Amino acid sequence: MIQITFIDAEGTSRTVEAEEGATVMETAIRNGVPGIEAECGGACSCATCHVYVAEEWEAATGQPQPMEEDMLDFAYDVRPNSRLSCQIRVRPELDGLVVHTPTRQG
């Protein structure tokens, strides 16, 4: 199984198992990870699944597509490594992925 680690703003780390083909957002919701609200259910029409991708994983997760970039305009405290977790598809190359959640969503 593929593992993803979510680290919240206080530094609490949660490592969960993810299914290949799911999104990072779906993985967070299935595992009750705090800090991921996902109000739109993964339709890339809100910014409530915003995460910061750890530097060493930025190349593997890729860059946001234009639609995602537009939605990130609505996210809180956007940074160069900001992504919407609904747009990151879980695949074997992301085993060990580390993402941080912001202090709040939206």
mmCIF file of N, CA and C in Angstrom:
data_model
loop_
_atom_site.group_PDB
_atom_site.id
_atom_site.type_symbol
_atom_site.label_atom_id
_atom_site.label_comp_id
_atom_site.label_asym_id
_atom_site.label_seq_id
_atom_site.Cartn_x
_atom_site.Cartn_y
_atom_site.Cartn_z
ATOM 1 N N MET A 1 0.829 -1.175 0.000
ATOM 2 C CA MET A 1 0.000 0.000 0.000
ATOM 3 C C MET A 1 0.881 1.249 0.000
ATOM 4 N N ILE A 2 0.386 2.284 -0.593
ATOM 5 C CA ILE A 2 1.090 3.562 -0.690
ATOM 6 C C ILE A 2 0.812 4.358 0.579
ATOM 7 N N GLN A 3 1.839 4.965 1.144
ATOM 8 C CA GLN A 3 1.675 5.742 2.365
ATOM 9 C C GLN A 3 1.843 7.229 2.093
ATOM 10 N N ILE A 4 0.991 8.017 2.736
ATOM 11 C CA ILE A 4 1.052 9.482 2.663
ATOM 12 C C ILE A 4 1.070 10.007 4.084
ATOM 13 N N THR A 5 1.936 10.985 4.341
ATOM 14 C CA THR A 5 2.009 11.606 5.650
ATOM 15 C C THR A 5 1.453 13.022 5.560
ATOM 16 N N PHE A 6 0.493 13.312 6.427
ATOM 17 C CA PHE A 6 -0.097 14.639 6.552
ATOM 18 C C PHE A 6 0.430 15.254 7.840
ATOM 19 N N ILE A 7 0.943 16.462 7.755
ATOM 20 C CA ILE A 7 1.450 17.161 8.931
ATOM 21 C C ILE A 7 0.637 18.437 9.087
ATOM 22 N N ASP A 8 0.006 18.606 10.253
ATOM 23 C CA ASP A 8 -0.823 19.791 10.454
ATOM 24 C C ASP A 8 0.026 20.983 10.884
ATOM 25 N N ALA A 9 -0.615 22.130 11.025
ATOM 26 C CA ALA A 9 0.091 23.378 11.328
ATOM 27 C C ALA A 9 0.809 23.335 12.674
ATOM 28 N N GLU A 10 0.359 22.456 13.581
ATOM 29 C CA GLU A 10 1.014 22.324 14.888
ATOM 30 C C GLU A 10 2.158 21.329 14.859
ATOM 31 N N GLY A 11 2.336 20.657 13.722
ATOM 32 C CA GLY A 11 3.425 19.698 13.586
ATOM 33 C C GLY A 11 3.040 18.258 13.857
ATOM 34 N N THR A 12 1.757 18.007 14.119
ATOM 35 C CA THR A 12 1.300 16.637 14.343
ATOM 36 C C THR A 12 1.287 15.895 13.018
ATOM 37 N N SER A 13 1.895 14.735 13.013
ATOM 38 C CA SER A 13 2.054 13.930 11.803
ATOM 39 C C SER A 13 1.126 12.722 11.839
ATOM 40 N N ARG A 14 0.467 12.460 10.704
ATOM 41 C CA ARG A 14 -0.393 11.285 10.557
ATOM 42 C C ARG A 14 -0.026 10.592 9.256
ATOM 43 N N THR A 15 0.399 9.356 9.333
ATOM 44 C CA THR A 15 0.715 8.585 8.132
ATOM 45 C C THR A 15 -0.428 7.608 7.906
ATOM 46 N N VAL A 16 -0.961 7.646 6.686
ATOM 47 C CA VAL A 16 -2.108 6.812 6.337
ATOM 48 C C VAL A 16 -1.814 6.040 5.064
ATOM 49 N N GLU A 17 -2.582 4.977 4.844
ATOM 50 C CA GLU A 17 -2.448 4.195 3.626
ATOM 51 C C GLU A 17 -3.407 4.728 2.577
ATOM 52 N N ALA A 18 -2.926 4.792 1.334
ATOM 53 C CA ALA A 18 -3.713 5.321 0.223
ATOM 54 C C ALA A 18 -3.842 4.272 -0.869
ATOM 55 N N GLU A 19 -4.967 4.280 -1.534
ATOM 56 C CA GLU A 19 -5.182 3.370 -2.650
ATOM 57 C C GLU A 19 -4.705 4.020 -3.941
ATOM 58 N N GLU A 20 -4.000 3.264 -4.750
ATOM 59 C CA GLU A 20 -3.583 3.761 -6.056
ATOM 60 C C GLU A 20 -4.826 4.172 -6.846
ATOM 61 N N GLY A 21 -4.753 5.334 -7.478
ATOM 62 C CA GLY A 21 -5.860 5.844 -8.274
ATOM 63 C C GLY A 21 -6.757 6.806 -7.531
ATOM 64 N N ALA A 22 -6.741 6.761 -6.199
ATOM 65 C CA ALA A 22 -7.495 7.728 -5.405
ATOM 66 C C ALA A 22 -6.757 9.063 -5.451
ATOM 67 N N THR A 23 -7.342 10.091 -4.902
ATOM 68 C CA THR A 23 -6.628 11.360 -4.780
ATOM 69 C C THR A 23 -6.120 11.504 -3.344
ATOM 70 N N VAL A 24 -5.207 12.427 -3.156
ATOM 71 C CA VAL A 24 -4.706 12.709 -1.808
ATOM 72 C C VAL A 24 -5.856 13.205 -0.939
ATOM 73 N N MET A 25 -6.777 13.993 -1.507
ATOM 74 C CA MET A 25 -7.936 14.477 -0.768
ATOM 75 C C MET A 25 -8.836 13.327 -0.342
ATOM 76 N N GLU A 26 -9.140 12.414 -1.248
ATOM 77 C CA GLU A 26 -9.986 11.267 -0.903
ATOM 78 C C GLU A 26 -9.340 10.441 0.203
ATOM 79 N N THR A 27 -8.041 10.301 0.125
ATOM 80 C CA THR A 27 -7.304 9.559 1.144
ATOM 81 C C THR A 27 -7.437 10.235 2.497
ATOM 82 N N ALA A 28 -7.323 11.557 2.520
ATOM 83 C CA ALA A 28 -7.451 12.303 3.776
ATOM 84 C C ALA A 28 -8.847 12.139 4.365
ATOM 85 N N ILE A 29 -9.868 12.272 3.538
ATOM 86 C CA ILE A 29 -11.248 12.165 4.022
ATOM 87 C C ILE A 29 -11.524 10.754 4.550
ATOM 88 N N ARG A 30 -11.111 9.732 3.820
ATOM 89 C CA ARG A 30 -11.336 8.343 4.250
ATOM 90 C C ARG A 30 -10.670 8.025 5.580
ATOM 91 N N ASN A 31 -9.586 8.739 5.859
ATOM 92 C CA ASN A 31 -8.816 8.466 7.081
ATOM 93 C C ASN A 31 -9.031 9.509 8.170
ATOM 94 N N GLY A 32 -9.990 10.401 7.983
ATOM 95 C CA GLY A 32 -10.310 11.381 9.012
ATOM 96 C C GLY A 32 -9.188 12.353 9.326
ATOM 97 N N VAL A 33 -8.405 12.707 8.320
ATOM 98 C CA VAL A 33 -7.294 13.642 8.538
ATOM 99 C C VAL A 33 -7.860 15.044 8.769
ATOM 100 N N PRO A 34 -7.587 15.640 9.923
ATOM 101 C CA PRO A 34 -8.076 16.994 10.171
ATOM 102 C C PRO A 34 -7.380 18.013 9.267
ATOM 103 N N GLY A 35 -8.088 19.075 8.947
ATOM 104 C CA GLY A 35 -7.502 20.142 8.143
ATOM 105 C C GLY A 35 -7.836 20.050 6.675
ATOM 106 N N ILE A 36 -8.488 18.979 6.250
ATOM 107 C CA ILE A 36 -8.936 18.829 4.867
ATOM 108 C C ILE A 36 -10.462 18.805 4.902
ATOM 109 N N GLU A 37 -11.092 19.867 4.399
ATOM 110 C CA GLU A 37 -12.554 19.957 4.444
ATOM 111 C C GLU A 37 -13.211 19.394 3.182
ATOM 112 N N ALA A 38 -12.648 19.674 2.024
ATOM 113 C CA ALA A 38 -13.138 19.126 0.752
ATOM 114 C C ALA A 38 -14.624 19.390 0.530
ATOM 115 N N GLU A 39 -15.026 20.632 0.653
ATOM 116 C CA GLU A 39 -16.434 20.994 0.526
ATOM 117 C C GLU A 39 -17.047 20.625 -0.821
ATOM 118 N N CYS A 40 -16.269 20.658 -1.894
ATOM 119 C CA CYS A 40 -16.823 20.353 -3.224
ATOM 120 C C CYS A 40 -16.703 18.878 -3.575
ATOM 121 N N GLY A 41 -16.132 18.083 -2.690
ATOM 122 C CA GLY A 41 -16.035 16.658 -2.927
ATOM 123 C C GLY A 41 -14.997 16.251 -3.956
ATOM 124 N N GLY A 42 -14.121 17.153 -4.324
ATOM 125 C CA GLY A 42 -13.045 16.798 -5.257
ATOM 126 C C GLY A 42 -13.266 17.285 -6.670
ATOM 127 N N ALA A 43 -14.181 18.225 -6.857
ATOM 128 C CA ALA A 43 -14.502 18.724 -8.193
ATOM 129 C C ALA A 43 -13.628 19.904 -8.629
ATOM 130 N N CYS A 44 -12.652 20.250 -7.829
ATOM 131 C CA CYS A 44 -11.775 21.404 -8.111
ATOM 132 C C CYS A 44 -12.594 22.678 -8.279
ATOM 133 N N SER A 45 -13.607 22.827 -7.393
ATOM 134 C CA SER A 45 -14.430 24.029 -7.448
ATOM 135 C C SER A 45 -14.468 24.759 -6.113
ATOM 136 N N CYS A 46 -13.521 24.436 -5.253
ATOM 137 C CA CYS A 46 -13.325 25.172 -4.010
ATOM 138 C C CYS A 46 -11.833 25.064 -3.690
ATOM 139 N N ALA A 47 -11.436 25.568 -2.575
ATOM 140 C CA ALA A 47 -10.018 25.474 -2.207
ATOM 141 C C ALA A 47 -9.876 24.952 -0.785
ATOM 142 N N THR A 48 -10.805 24.081 -0.377
ATOM 143 C CA THR A 48 -10.810 23.611 1.006
ATOM 144 C C THR A 48 -10.090 22.282 1.208
ATOM 145 N N CYS A 49 -9.284 21.902 0.221
ATOM 146 C CA CYS A 49 -8.414 20.718 0.378
ATOM 147 C C CYS A 49 -6.968 21.123 0.099
ATOM 148 N N HIS A 50 -6.695 22.398 0.318
ATOM 149 C CA HIS A 50 -5.378 22.988 0.080
ATOM 150 C C HIS A 50 -4.322 22.335 0.972
ATOM 151 N N VAL A 51 -3.195 21.995 0.374
ATOM 152 C CA VAL A 51 -2.044 21.461 1.110
ATOM 153 C C VAL A 51 -0.768 22.097 0.569
ATOM 154 N N TYR A 52 0.282 21.968 1.352
ATOM 155 C CA TYR A 52 1.627 22.353 0.930
ATOM 156 C C TYR A 52 2.407 21.060 0.707
ATOM 157 N N VAL A 53 2.890 20.867 -0.482
ATOM 158 C CA VAL A 53 3.665 19.676 -0.799
ATOM 159 C C VAL A 53 5.094 19.884 -0.295
ATOM 160 N N ALA A 54 5.610 18.909 0.454
ATOM 161 C CA ALA A 54 6.987 18.994 0.948
ATOM 162 C C ALA A 54 7.931 19.153 -0.239
ATOM 163 N N GLU A 55 8.961 19.954 -0.048
ATOM 164 C CA GLU A 55 9.889 20.322 -1.122
ATOM 165 C C GLU A 55 10.401 19.116 -1.910
ATOM 166 N N GLU A 56 10.755 18.059 -1.216
ATOM 167 C CA GLU A 56 11.329 16.895 -1.888
ATOM 168 C C GLU A 56 10.309 16.141 -2.749
ATOM 169 N N TRP A 57 9.032 16.488 -2.652
ATOM 170 C CA TRP A 57 7.975 15.832 -3.420
ATOM 171 C C TRP A 57 7.368 16.706 -4.512
ATOM 172 N N GLU A 58 7.816 17.934 -4.615
ATOM 173 C CA GLU A 58 7.227 18.855 -5.596
ATOM 174 C C GLU A 58 7.350 18.342 -7.029
ATOM 175 N N ALA A 59 8.493 17.844 -7.422
ATOM 176 C CA ALA A 59 8.675 17.356 -8.793
ATOM 177 C C ALA A 59 7.774 16.149 -9.064
ATOM 178 N N ALA A 60 7.651 15.260 -8.091
ATOM 179 C CA ALA A 60 6.842 14.046 -8.276
ATOM 180 C C ALA A 60 5.353 14.347 -8.388
ATOM 181 N N THR A 61 4.883 15.360 -7.679
ATOM 182 C CA THR A 61 3.450 15.683 -7.730
ATOM 183 C C THR A 61 3.115 16.573 -8.913
ATOM 184 N N GLY A 62 4.120 17.243 -9.458
ATOM 185 C CA GLY A 62 3.888 18.086 -10.627
ATOM 186 C C GLY A 62 3.356 19.469 -10.275
ATOM 187 N N GLN A 63 3.124 20.224 -11.315
ATOM 188 C CA GLN A 63 2.620 21.589 -11.170
ATOM 189 C C GLN A 63 1.106 21.618 -11.341
ATOM 190 N N PRO A 64 0.444 22.601 -10.713
ATOM 191 C CA PRO A 64 -1.003 22.710 -10.887
ATOM 192 C C PRO A 64 -1.371 23.070 -12.331
ATOM 193 N N GLN A 65 -2.483 22.516 -12.785
ATOM 194 C CA GLN A 65 -3.036 22.870 -14.085
ATOM 195 C C GLN A 65 -3.759 24.210 -13.953
ATOM 196 N N PRO A 66 -4.075 24.889 -15.064
ATOM 197 C CA PRO A 66 -4.702 26.217 -14.991
ATOM 198 C C PRO A 66 -5.960 26.298 -14.122
ATOM 199 N N MET A 67 -6.834 25.298 -14.196
ATOM 200 C CA MET A 67 -8.051 25.325 -13.387
ATOM 201 C C MET A 67 -7.721 25.289 -11.895
ATOM 202 N N GLU A 68 -6.749 24.467 -11.538
ATOM 203 C CA GLU A 68 -6.322 24.389 -10.137
ATOM 204 C C GLU A 68 -5.688 25.696 -9.701
ATOM 205 N N GLU A 69 -4.873 26.290 -10.554
ATOM 206 C CA GLU A 69 -4.264 27.584 -10.229
ATOM 207 C C GLU A 69 -5.328 28.641 -9.954
ATOM 208 N N ASP A 70 -6.386 28.633 -10.760
ATOM 209 C CA ASP A 70 -7.479 29.585 -10.544
ATOM 210 C C ASP A 70 -8.129 29.375 -9.182
ATOM 211 N N MET A 71 -8.349 28.133 -8.789
ATOM 212 C CA MET A 71 -8.977 27.847 -7.502
ATOM 213 C C MET A 71 -8.049 28.169 -6.334
ATOM 214 N N LEU A 72 -6.759 28.034 -6.534
ATOM 215 C CA LEU A 72 -5.809 28.367 -5.466
ATOM 216 C C LEU A 72 -5.874 29.849 -5.102
ATOM 217 N N ASP A 73 -6.386 30.682 -6.011
ATOM 218 C CA ASP A 73 -6.574 32.103 -5.690
ATOM 219 C C ASP A 73 -7.508 32.290 -4.498
ATOM 220 N N PHE A 74 -8.349 31.294 -4.209
ATOM 221 C CA PHE A 74 -9.306 31.373 -3.105
ATOM 222 C C PHE A 74 -8.788 30.708 -1.834
ATOM 223 N N ALA A 75 -7.619 30.132 -1.892
ATOM 224 C CA ALA A 75 -7.053 29.428 -0.740
ATOM 225 C C ALA A 75 -6.392 30.419 0.216
ATOM 226 N N TYR A 76 -6.269 29.993 1.448
ATOM 227 C CA TYR A 76 -5.620 30.782 2.487
ATOM 228 C C TYR A 76 -4.112 30.531 2.468
ATOM 229 N N ASP A 77 -3.331 31.600 2.527
ATOM 230 C CA ASP A 77 -1.869 31.524 2.653
ATOM 231 C C ASP A 77 -1.226 30.649 1.567
ATOM 232 N N VAL A 78 -1.480 31.001 0.312
ATOM 233 C CA VAL A 78 -0.926 30.257 -0.826
ATOM 234 C C VAL A 78 0.579 30.476 -0.903
ATOM 235 N N ARG A 79 1.291 29.403 -1.180
ATOM 236 C CA ARG A 79 2.751 29.421 -1.289
ATOM 237 C C ARG A 79 3.150 28.761 -2.609
ATOM 238 N N PRO A 80 4.415 28.858 -2.994
ATOM 239 C CA PRO A 80 4.848 28.225 -4.248
ATOM 240 C C PRO A 80 4.586 26.716 -4.305
ATOM 241 N N ASN A 81 4.552 26.056 -3.157
ATOM 242 C CA ASN A 81 4.337 24.603 -3.122
ATOM 243 C C ASN A 81 2.883 24.234 -2.801
ATOM 244 N N SER A 82 1.970 25.188 -2.946
ATOM 245 C CA SER A 82 0.556 24.934 -2.695
ATOM 246 C C SER A 82 -0.053 24.092 -3.802
ATOM 247 N N ARG A 83 -0.898 23.156 -3.393
ATOM 248 C CA ARG A 83 -1.665 22.330 -4.331
ATOM 249 C C ARG A 83 -3.028 22.058 -3.712
ATOM 250 N N LEU A 84 -3.979 21.748 -4.557
ATOM 251 C CA LEU A 84 -5.253 21.227 -4.070
ATOM 252 C C LEU A 84 -5.107 19.716 -4.049
ATOM 253 N N SER A 85 -5.342 19.126 -2.893
ATOM 254 C CA SER A 85 -5.097 17.686 -2.758
ATOM 255 C C SER A 85 -6.044 16.848 -3.612
ATOM 256 N N CYS A 86 -7.156 17.431 -4.063
ATOM 257 C CA CYS A 86 -8.064 16.691 -4.953
ATOM 258 C C CYS A 86 -7.476 16.529 -6.347
ATOM 259 N N GLN A 87 -6.424 17.260 -6.639
ATOM 260 C CA GLN A 87 -5.816 17.210 -7.959
ATOM 261 C C GLN A 87 -4.526 16.396 -8.004
ATOM 262 N N ILE A 88 -4.174 15.781 -6.895
ATOM 263 C CA ILE A 88 -2.982 14.927 -6.847
ATOM 264 C C ILE A 88 -3.450 13.476 -6.796
ATOM 265 N N ARG A 89 -3.251 12.764 -7.872
ATOM 266 C CA ARG A 89 -3.666 11.367 -7.984
ATOM 267 C C ARG A 89 -2.591 10.476 -7.363
ATOM 268 N N VAL A 90 -3.005 9.548 -6.505
ATOM 269 C CA VAL A 90 -2.091 8.633 -5.836
ATOM 270 C C VAL A 90 -1.595 7.586 -6.839
ATOM 271 N N ARG A 91 -0.293 7.444 -6.873
ATOM 272 C CA ARG A 91 0.340 6.428 -7.716
ATOM 273 C C ARG A 91 1.572 5.917 -6.981
ATOM 274 N N PRO A 92 2.099 4.771 -7.384
ATOM 275 C CA PRO A 92 3.209 4.165 -6.630
ATOM 276 C C PRO A 92 4.397 5.103 -6.413
ATOM 277 N N GLU A 93 4.680 5.974 -7.369
ATOM 278 C CA GLU A 93 5.820 6.896 -7.233
ATOM 279 C C GLU A 93 5.644 7.885 -6.077
ATOM 280 N N LEU A 94 4.421 7.989 -5.551
ATOM 281 C CA LEU A 94 4.173 8.914 -4.446
ATOM 282 C C LEU A 94 4.191 8.229 -3.087
ATOM 283 N N ASP A 95 4.641 6.967 -3.032
ATOM 284 C CA ASP A 95 4.755 6.285 -1.751
ATOM 285 C C ASP A 95 5.722 7.049 -0.860
ATOM 286 N N GLY A 96 5.226 7.480 0.296
ATOM 287 C CA GLY A 96 6.041 8.271 1.217
ATOM 288 C C GLY A 96 5.785 9.765 1.116
ATOM 289 N N LEU A 97 4.864 10.178 0.231
ATOM 290 C CA LEU A 97 4.550 11.592 0.048
ATOM 291 C C LEU A 97 4.264 12.273 1.383
ATOM 292 N N VAL A 98 4.772 13.508 1.518
ATOM 293 C CA VAL A 98 4.534 14.313 2.712
ATOM 294 C C VAL A 98 3.881 15.616 2.284
ATOM 295 N N VAL A 99 2.724 15.913 2.895
ATOM 296 C CA VAL A 99 2.046 17.189 2.667
ATOM 297 C C VAL A 99 1.724 17.814 4.013
ATOM 298 N N HIS A 100 1.676 19.133 4.010
ATOM 299 C CA HIS A 100 1.349 19.891 5.217
ATOM 300 C C HIS A 100 0.004 20.579 4.990
ATOM 301 N N THR A 101 -0.818 20.636 6.037
ATOM 302 C CA THR A 101 -2.076 21.349 5.926
ATOM 303 C C THR A 101 -1.907 22.752 6.505
ATOM 304 N N PRO A 102 -2.608 23.731 5.920
ATOM 305 C CA PRO A 102 -2.494 25.108 6.418
ATOM 306 C C PRO A 102 -3.205 25.268 7.765
ATOM 307 N N THR A 103 -3.031 26.399 8.388
ATOM 308 C CA THR A 103 -3.672 26.651 9.684
ATOM 309 C C THR A 103 -5.190 26.682 9.552
ATOM 310 N N ARG A 104 -5.686 27.019 8.357
ATOM 311 C CA ARG A 104 -7.122 26.965 8.103
ATOM 312 C C ARG A 104 -7.341 26.852 6.600
ATOM 313 N N GLN A 105 -8.527 26.443 6.211
ATOM 314 C CA GLN A 105 -8.878 26.334 4.793
ATOM 315 C C GLN A 105 -9.715 27.543 4.391
ATOM 316 N N GLY A 106 -9.636 27.868 3.103
ATOM 317 C CA GLY A 106 -10.487 28.918 2.540
ATOM 318 C C GLY A 106 -10.074 30.286 2.770
#
